[in-house]
Structures are given as structure tokens and as C-alpha cells.
Coordinates of C-alpha atoms in Angstrom, one line a residue:
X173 CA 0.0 0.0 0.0
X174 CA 1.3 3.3 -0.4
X175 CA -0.6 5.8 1.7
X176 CA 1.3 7.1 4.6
X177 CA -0.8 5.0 7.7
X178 CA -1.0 4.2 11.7
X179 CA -3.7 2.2 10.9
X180 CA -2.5 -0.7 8.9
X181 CA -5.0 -3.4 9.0
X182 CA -7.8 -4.5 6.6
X183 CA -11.2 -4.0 7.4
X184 CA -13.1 -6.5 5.6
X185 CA -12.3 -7.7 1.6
X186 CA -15.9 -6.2 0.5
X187 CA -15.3 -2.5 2.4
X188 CA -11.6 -2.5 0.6
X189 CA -13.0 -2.6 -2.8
X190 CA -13.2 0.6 -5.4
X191 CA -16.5 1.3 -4.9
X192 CA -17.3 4.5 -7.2
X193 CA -15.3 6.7 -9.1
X194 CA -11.6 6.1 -8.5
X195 CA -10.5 7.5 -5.0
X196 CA -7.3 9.7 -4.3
X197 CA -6.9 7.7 -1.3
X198 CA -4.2 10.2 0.3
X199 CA -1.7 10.3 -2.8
X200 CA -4.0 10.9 -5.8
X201 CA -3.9 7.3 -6.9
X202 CA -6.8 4.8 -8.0
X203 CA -7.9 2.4 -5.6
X204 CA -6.9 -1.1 -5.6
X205 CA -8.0 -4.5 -4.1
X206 CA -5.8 -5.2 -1.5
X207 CA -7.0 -8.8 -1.6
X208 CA -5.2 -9.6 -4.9
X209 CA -2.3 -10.8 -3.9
X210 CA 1.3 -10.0 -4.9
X211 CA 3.6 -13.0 -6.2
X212 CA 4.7 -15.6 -3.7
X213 CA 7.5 -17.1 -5.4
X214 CA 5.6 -17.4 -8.8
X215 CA 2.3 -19.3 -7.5
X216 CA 0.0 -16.0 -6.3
X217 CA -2.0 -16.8 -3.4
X218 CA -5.7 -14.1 -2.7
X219 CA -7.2 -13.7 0.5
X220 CA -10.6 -14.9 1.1
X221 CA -12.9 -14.7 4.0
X222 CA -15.2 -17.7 5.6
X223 CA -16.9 -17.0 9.2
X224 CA -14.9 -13.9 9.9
X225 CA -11.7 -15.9 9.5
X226 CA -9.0 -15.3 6.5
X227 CA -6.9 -17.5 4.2
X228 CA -5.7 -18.0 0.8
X229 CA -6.8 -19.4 -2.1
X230 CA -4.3 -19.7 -5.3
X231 CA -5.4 -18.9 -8.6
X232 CA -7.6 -22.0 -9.5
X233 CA -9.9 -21.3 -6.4
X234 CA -8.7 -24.1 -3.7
X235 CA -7.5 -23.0 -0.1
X236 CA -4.4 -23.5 0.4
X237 CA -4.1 -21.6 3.7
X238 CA -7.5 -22.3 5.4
X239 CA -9.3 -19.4 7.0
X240 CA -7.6 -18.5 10.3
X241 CA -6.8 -14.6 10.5
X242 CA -8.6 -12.4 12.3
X243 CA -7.1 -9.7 9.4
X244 CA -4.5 -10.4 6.6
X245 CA -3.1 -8.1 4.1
X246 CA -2.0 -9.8 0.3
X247 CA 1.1 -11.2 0.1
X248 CA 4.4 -9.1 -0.9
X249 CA 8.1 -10.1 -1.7
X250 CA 7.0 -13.8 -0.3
X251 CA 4.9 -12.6 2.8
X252 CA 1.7 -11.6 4.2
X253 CA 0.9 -9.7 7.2
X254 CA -1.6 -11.5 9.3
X255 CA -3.4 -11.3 13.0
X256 CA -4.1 -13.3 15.9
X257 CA -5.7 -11.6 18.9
X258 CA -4.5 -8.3 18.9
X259 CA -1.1 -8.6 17.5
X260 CA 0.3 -8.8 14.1
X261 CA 3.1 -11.1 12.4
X262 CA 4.1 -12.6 9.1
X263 CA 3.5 -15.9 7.3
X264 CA 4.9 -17.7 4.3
X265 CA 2.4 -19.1 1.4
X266 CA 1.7 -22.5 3.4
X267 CA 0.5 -19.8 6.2
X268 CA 3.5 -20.8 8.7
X269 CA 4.2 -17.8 11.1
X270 CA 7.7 -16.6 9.9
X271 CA 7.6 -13.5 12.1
X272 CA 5.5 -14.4 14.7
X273 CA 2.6 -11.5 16.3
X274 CA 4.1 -9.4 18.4
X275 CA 3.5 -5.7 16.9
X276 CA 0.6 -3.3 17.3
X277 CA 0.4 -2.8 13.9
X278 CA 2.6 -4.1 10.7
X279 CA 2.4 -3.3 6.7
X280 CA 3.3 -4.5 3.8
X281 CA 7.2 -5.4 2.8
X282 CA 8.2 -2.8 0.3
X283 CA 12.1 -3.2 -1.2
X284 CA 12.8 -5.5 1.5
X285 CA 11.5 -4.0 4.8
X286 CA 8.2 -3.6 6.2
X287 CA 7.1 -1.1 8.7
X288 CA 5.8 -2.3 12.0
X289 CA 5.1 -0.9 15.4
X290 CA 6.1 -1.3 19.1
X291 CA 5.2 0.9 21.9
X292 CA 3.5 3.2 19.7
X293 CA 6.6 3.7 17.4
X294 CA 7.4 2.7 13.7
X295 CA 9.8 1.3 12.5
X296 CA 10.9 -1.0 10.0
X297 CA 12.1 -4.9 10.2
X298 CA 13.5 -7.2 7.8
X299 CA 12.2 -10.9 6.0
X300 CA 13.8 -12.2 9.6
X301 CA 11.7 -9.8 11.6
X302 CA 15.2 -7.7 13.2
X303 CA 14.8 -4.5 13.2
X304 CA 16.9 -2.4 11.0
X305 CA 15.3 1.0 11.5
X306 CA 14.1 1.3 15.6
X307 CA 11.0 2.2 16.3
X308 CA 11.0 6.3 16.4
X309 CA 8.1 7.4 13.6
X310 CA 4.5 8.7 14.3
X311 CA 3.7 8.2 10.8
X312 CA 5.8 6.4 8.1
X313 CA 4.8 5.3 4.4
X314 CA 6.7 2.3 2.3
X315 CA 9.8 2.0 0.6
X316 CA 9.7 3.2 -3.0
X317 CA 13.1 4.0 -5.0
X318 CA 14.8 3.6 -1.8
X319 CA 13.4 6.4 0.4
X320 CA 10.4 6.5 2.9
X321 CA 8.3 9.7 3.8
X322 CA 8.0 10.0 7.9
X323 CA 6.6 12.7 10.2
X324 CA 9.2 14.3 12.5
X325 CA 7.6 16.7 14.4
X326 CA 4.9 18.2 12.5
X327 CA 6.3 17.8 9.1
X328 CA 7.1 15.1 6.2
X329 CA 10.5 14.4 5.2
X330 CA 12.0 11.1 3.5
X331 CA 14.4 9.0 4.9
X332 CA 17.5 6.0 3.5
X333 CA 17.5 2.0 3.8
X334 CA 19.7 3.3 6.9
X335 CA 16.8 5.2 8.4
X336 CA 19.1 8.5 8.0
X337 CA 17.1 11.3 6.7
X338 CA 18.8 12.4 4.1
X339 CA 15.7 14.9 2.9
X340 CA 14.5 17.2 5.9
X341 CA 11.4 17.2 7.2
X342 CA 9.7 20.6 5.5
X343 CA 6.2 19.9 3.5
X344 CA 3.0 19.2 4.5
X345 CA 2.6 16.7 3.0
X346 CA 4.4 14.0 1.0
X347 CA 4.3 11.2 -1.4
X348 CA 5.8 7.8 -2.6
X349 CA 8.6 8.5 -5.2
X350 CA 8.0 7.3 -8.0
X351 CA 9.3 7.9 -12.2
X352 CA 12.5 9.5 -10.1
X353 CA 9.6 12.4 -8.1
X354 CA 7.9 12.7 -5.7
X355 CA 4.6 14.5 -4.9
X356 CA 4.6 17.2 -2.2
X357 CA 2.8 19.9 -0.5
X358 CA 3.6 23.4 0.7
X359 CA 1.1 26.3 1.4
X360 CA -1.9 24.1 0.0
X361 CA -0.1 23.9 -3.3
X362 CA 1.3 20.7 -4.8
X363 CA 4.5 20.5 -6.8
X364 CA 7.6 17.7 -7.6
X365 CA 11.1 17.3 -5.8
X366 CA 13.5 15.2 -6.8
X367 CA 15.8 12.8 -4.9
X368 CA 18.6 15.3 -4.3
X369 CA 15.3 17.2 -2.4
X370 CA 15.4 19.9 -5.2
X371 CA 12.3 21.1 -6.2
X372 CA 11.7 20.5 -10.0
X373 CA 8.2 21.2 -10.7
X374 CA 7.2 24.5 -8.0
X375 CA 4.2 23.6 -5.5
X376 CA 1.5 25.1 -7.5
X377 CA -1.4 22.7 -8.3
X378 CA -4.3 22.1 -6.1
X379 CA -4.0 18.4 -6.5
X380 CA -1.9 16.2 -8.9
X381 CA -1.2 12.4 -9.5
X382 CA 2.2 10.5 -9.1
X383 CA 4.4 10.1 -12.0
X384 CA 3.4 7.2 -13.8
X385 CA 4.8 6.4 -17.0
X386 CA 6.3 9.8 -17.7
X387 CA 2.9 11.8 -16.9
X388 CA 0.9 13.1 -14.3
X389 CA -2.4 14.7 -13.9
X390 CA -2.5 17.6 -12.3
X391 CA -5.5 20.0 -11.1
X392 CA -5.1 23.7 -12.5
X393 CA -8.0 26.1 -12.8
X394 CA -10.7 24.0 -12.1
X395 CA -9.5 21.3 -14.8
X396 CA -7.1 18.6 -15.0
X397 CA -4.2 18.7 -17.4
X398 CA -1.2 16.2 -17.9
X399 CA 2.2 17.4 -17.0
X400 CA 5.6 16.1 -18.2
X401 CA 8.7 15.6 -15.6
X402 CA 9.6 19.3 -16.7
X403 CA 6.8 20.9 -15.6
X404 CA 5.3 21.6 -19.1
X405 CA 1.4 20.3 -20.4
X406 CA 1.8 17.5 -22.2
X407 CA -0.7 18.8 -24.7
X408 CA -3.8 20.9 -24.6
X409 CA -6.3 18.2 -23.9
X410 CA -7.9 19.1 -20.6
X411 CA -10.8 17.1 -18.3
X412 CA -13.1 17.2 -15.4
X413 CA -11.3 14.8 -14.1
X414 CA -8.2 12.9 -14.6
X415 CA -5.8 9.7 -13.4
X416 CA -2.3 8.3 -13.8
X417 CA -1.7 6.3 -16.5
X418 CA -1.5 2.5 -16.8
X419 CA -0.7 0.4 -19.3
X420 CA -0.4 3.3 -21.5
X421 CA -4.3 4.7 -21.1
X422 CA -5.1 7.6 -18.9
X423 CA -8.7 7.2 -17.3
X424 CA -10.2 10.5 -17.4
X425 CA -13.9 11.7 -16.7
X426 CA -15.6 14.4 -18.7
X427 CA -18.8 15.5 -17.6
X428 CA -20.4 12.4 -15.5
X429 CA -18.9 10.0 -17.5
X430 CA -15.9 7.9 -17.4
X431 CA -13.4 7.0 -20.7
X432 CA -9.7 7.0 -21.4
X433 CA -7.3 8.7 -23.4
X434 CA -3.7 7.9 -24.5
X435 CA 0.0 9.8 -24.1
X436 CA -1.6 12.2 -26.9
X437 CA -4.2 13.5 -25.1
X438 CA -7.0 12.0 -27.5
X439 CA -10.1 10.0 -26.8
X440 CA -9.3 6.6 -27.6
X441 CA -12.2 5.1 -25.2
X442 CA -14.8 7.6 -25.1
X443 CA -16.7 8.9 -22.0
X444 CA -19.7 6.8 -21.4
X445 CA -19.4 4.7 -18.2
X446 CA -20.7 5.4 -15.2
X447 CA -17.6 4.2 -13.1
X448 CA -14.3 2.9 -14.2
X449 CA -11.1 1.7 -13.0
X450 CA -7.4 2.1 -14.5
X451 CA -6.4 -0.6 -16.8
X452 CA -4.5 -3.7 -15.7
X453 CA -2.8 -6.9 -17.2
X454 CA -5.4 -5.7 -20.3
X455 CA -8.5 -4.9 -18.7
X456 CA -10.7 -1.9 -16.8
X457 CA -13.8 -2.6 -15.1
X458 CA -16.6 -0.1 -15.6
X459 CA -19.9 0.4 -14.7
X460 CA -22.9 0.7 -16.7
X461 CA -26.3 0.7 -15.6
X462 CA -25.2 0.1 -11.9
X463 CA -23.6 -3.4 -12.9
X464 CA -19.9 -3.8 -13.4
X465 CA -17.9 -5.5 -16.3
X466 CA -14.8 -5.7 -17.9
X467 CA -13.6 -3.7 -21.1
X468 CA -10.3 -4.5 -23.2
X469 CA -8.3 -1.4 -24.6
X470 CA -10.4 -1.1 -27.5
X471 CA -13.4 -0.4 -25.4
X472 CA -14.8 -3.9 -25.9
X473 CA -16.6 -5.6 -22.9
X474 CA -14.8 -9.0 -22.3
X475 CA -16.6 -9.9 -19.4
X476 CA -20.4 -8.5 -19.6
X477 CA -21.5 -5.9 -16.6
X478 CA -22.8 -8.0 -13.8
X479 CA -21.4 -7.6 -10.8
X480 CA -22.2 -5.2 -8.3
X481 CA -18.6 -4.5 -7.4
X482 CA -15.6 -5.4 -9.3
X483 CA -11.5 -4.3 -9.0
X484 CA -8.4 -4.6 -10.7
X485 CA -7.4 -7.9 -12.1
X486 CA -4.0 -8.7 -10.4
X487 CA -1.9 -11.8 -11.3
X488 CA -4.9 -13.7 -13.2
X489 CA -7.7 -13.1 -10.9
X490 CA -9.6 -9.9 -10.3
X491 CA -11.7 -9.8 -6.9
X492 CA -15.9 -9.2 -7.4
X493 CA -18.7 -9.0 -5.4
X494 CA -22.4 -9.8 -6.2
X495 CA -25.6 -10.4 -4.6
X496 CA -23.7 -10.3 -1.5
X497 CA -21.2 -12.8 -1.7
X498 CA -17.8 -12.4 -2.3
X499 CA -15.4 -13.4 -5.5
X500 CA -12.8 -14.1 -7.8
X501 CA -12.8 -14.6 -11.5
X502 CA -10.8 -15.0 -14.1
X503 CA -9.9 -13.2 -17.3
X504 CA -12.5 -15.4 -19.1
X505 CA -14.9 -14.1 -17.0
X506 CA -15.5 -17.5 -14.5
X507 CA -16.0 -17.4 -11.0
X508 CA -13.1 -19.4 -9.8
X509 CA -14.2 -19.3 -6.0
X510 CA -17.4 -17.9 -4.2
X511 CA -18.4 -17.4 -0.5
X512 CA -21.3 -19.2 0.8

């Protein structure tokens, strides 16, 4: 996850969903299913949830780590946060406690550490669960490009693998890097440092995306506009609404509805879903008529609007939601597992 957080843990598969239009979240990103689980070793594992408990299923729809978690996050770089009681620890695909519980609150591993907490304090651990950076942050966010934001005092600042901060604490606010930037905030404005701390693109934008794939929308007059890594527009298209890019497509809302453009700045899906996500490994859901589906890049439904939530597919299998019950299916549109 990459929101700055104290409090870590998943509250339910279903709440976690994108429900809607694309959220923010905190860093002007789209939402994302954190039950789709990163790679463990090659054989991707996804939570699922029976009688309050959580396990894993792997990508044909059999548990192989039986419902047991009072919380879990997706697996990442071979591990998966999980809870017992009131503490949280780590366990490997065949859900063996690797770290066991013993922190007030733990997150994903990022670049090889994970942030955890004791006594109130962050810090971050290792895959053997030693601490590498002692516990000492209010607020921390993951490792991305080899720095982490934290809060020191009252402001955000980014710190090494050696938990030496090697750009002071000064903005309001502040974001992942990512694309070589990242996204901060000074005075209510938004702007771009780079690694060296220099500020690249000024804080002036009342809200912008990350870099992703060379652009980033940014919020100017009431509009949103892409932006290039020197500051300049990208082009002249503008929108009501816009996201980072993903697989090449910008999802962009003018109006009510919801379509996507490409590095150009023209329509190449146009504007007629209700709801949409950011394509990934091929596909966007969307919603039409209050049911979701999935589209392809040339705007083609793939898997017919019928689910009453739907999210990103992630490593084969993209999580959904219908008639109450809670699900996986696959790119050919089959539910590989169901709750009762």
C-alpha cells in the first residue's frame, strides 16, 4: 500500500473494494483490491474470508491456507501480514508464522523491509523480523526507490534504507517516489522534488497524481491537465477529471462519464461509463447501468456488466462482489471461488 498509515489493518475484503469513481486515497492514486495478492514465489495466493476468519486461495480457487486470521493483508516479496488476537506477524504461502505476532500494527514489505510498530513507534524490520530502523516514527509510508516519507515533528521528510534522513522534514505533505519524483505539499499547493530534495516542478497545483509512466495529472483552474517531468502540459487536452496512467491509457472523466485517453491526449475510449477503474494486465472494469464488467483497450466488454462490485485484475484473478457474496474470477470471466 502506499498511503502514509497508523492504521495498517484491513477492514473486511468487501469494504476494501473501489467502490465508485476512483478514489485519491491520500496520494491521488486509483484504488486497488488489497486482496489480490502480490507473487509468492511465482504461485499467487488471494485472500478470502469464511466465518470472519482469512486465508488464501491460489489462482484456480482451492484453499491453500485455510481461513484463520482475524485480518491479513496480500502477500508481498514472499509474505503476508496477518493477526491473531491483537497482535500482528508474518507468514509464508503454506501460512506458517515466519515472524511471529508481536507488533501493534505491521504493513506490507516494500524493497525488502516492512514497517511495523512497538510501543506506539514505527519502524521497520527485515524478512527475519530484526529491526533495521528502531521504532521512532509517528507516521511512516513504504519503501519506493529507496526512500520512505516520515513525520518528524509536524512535518514530512524522507528517509535512507539506513533510516538517516537524508531529505528534511519541511512539506505538509508527501508522497511515494516514484518515475524518479515525488509528490509534495507546501502552502496548499502541490508541486515535484527530486531525490537530491530539489524542487523540480514548484508547489502550484491544487492536486496532482504520481508520476506514472512519464505523466501526471495535475488540477489547475478548475481542470485537469497532464504534466511532463519538466513541468510543461503534455498537450492541450484538458478534463473534469483525470488519473495516472496504466498500461499506456489515462482514465479521465468528462462531464459524469468515465473514458480514457492515451499519451496524446485523445479519446481513444470515449466517456460513457458510469464508473471505471485504470487498466490492468489488459483490462478496466466499468460500470454501466449500476452493474460492473470488464472492457479491453479497444473499449470492448470482455466480461459482460454484472457484478455489483468489481476491482483490478491482479496476477490472473480480479476480486468481485455480487448479490452479497464475495469473489474471484478469471480473465475469461469465470468465478473461480465464491463465498457461501
Amino acid at each position: 500500500m502506499t498511503y502514509l498509515f497508523r492504521r495498517l489493518s484491513i477492514v473486511g475484503l468487501g469494504l476494501a473494494i473501489a467502490s465508485g469513481c476512483p478514489s485519491l486515497l491520500a496520494q491521488g492514486q486509483p484504488a486497488s483490491s488489497p486482496q489480490s495478492s502480490q507473487s509468492a514465489q511465482g504461485n499467487p495466493l488471494f485472500q478470502i474470508r469464511q466465518n470472519d476468519k482469512l486465508g488464501f486461495i491460489n489462482r484456480s480457487g482451492q484453499i491453500v491456507v485455510s481461513p484463520q486470521y482475524d485480518d491479513s493483508h496480500a502477500f508481498s516479496e514472499g509474505l503476508a501480514v496477518a493477526q491473531l488476537g491483537e497482535k500482528y506477524g508474518y507468514v509464508n504461502p503454506q501460512g506458517q508464522w515466519v515472524i511471529k505476532p508481536q507488533f501493534e500494527l505491521a504493513e506490507d514489505f516494500s524493497e525488502g523491509l516492512a514497517a511495523a510498530m512497538i510501543n506506539d513507534q514505527l519502524g521497520y524490520i527485515n524478512a527475519s523480523g530484526q529491526w533495521v530502523i528502531k521504532p521512532q516514527f509517528f507516521l511512516v509510508g513504504p519503501f519506493s526507490e529507496g526512500m520512505a516519507r516520515v513525520l518528524i515533528g509536524k512535518k514530512y521528510g524522507f528517509i535512507n534504507r539506513q533510516g538517516k534522513v537524508v531529505i528534511p522534514a519541511q512539506y505538509n505533505l508527501a508522497h511515494d517516489f516514484s518515475n524518479g519524483l515525488a509528490k509534495v505539499q507546501r502552502n496548499g499547493r502541490v508541486g515535484f522534488i527530486n531525490k537530491a530534495g530539489q524542487s523540480v516542478i514548484a508547489p502550484q497545483f491544487y492536486e496532482a497524481t504520481p508520476f506514472r509512466e512519464g505523466l501526471a495529472a495535475v488540477e489547475t483552474n478548475q481542470k485537469w491537465r497532464y504534466i511532463q517531468p519538466n513541468g510543461q502540459f503534455a498537450h492541450v487536452a484538458q478534463f473534469d477529471r483525470a488519473w495516472a496512467f496504466s498500461e499506456g491509457l489515462g482514465l479521465v472523466r468528462i462531464g459524469l462519464k468515465y473514458g480514457f485517453v492515451n499519451k496524446a491526449g485523445k479519446i481513444v475510449i470515449a466517456p460513457k461509463f458510469d464508473r471505471a477503474g485504470s487498466f490492468s494486465e489488459g483490462k478496466a472494469w466499468v460500470t454501466v447501468a449500476s452493474k460492473q464488467g470488464y472492457i479491453n483497450k479497444a473499449g470492448a466488454f470482455v466480461i459482460s456488466p454484472r457484478f455489483d462490485e468489481a476491482s483490478n485484475f491482479k496476477q490472473g484473478l480480479a476480486f468481485v462482489k455480487t448479490g452479497g457474496r464475495e469473489g474471484y474470477v478469471n480473465p475469461s470471466g469465470q468465478i473461480v471461488w465464491q463465498s457461501p
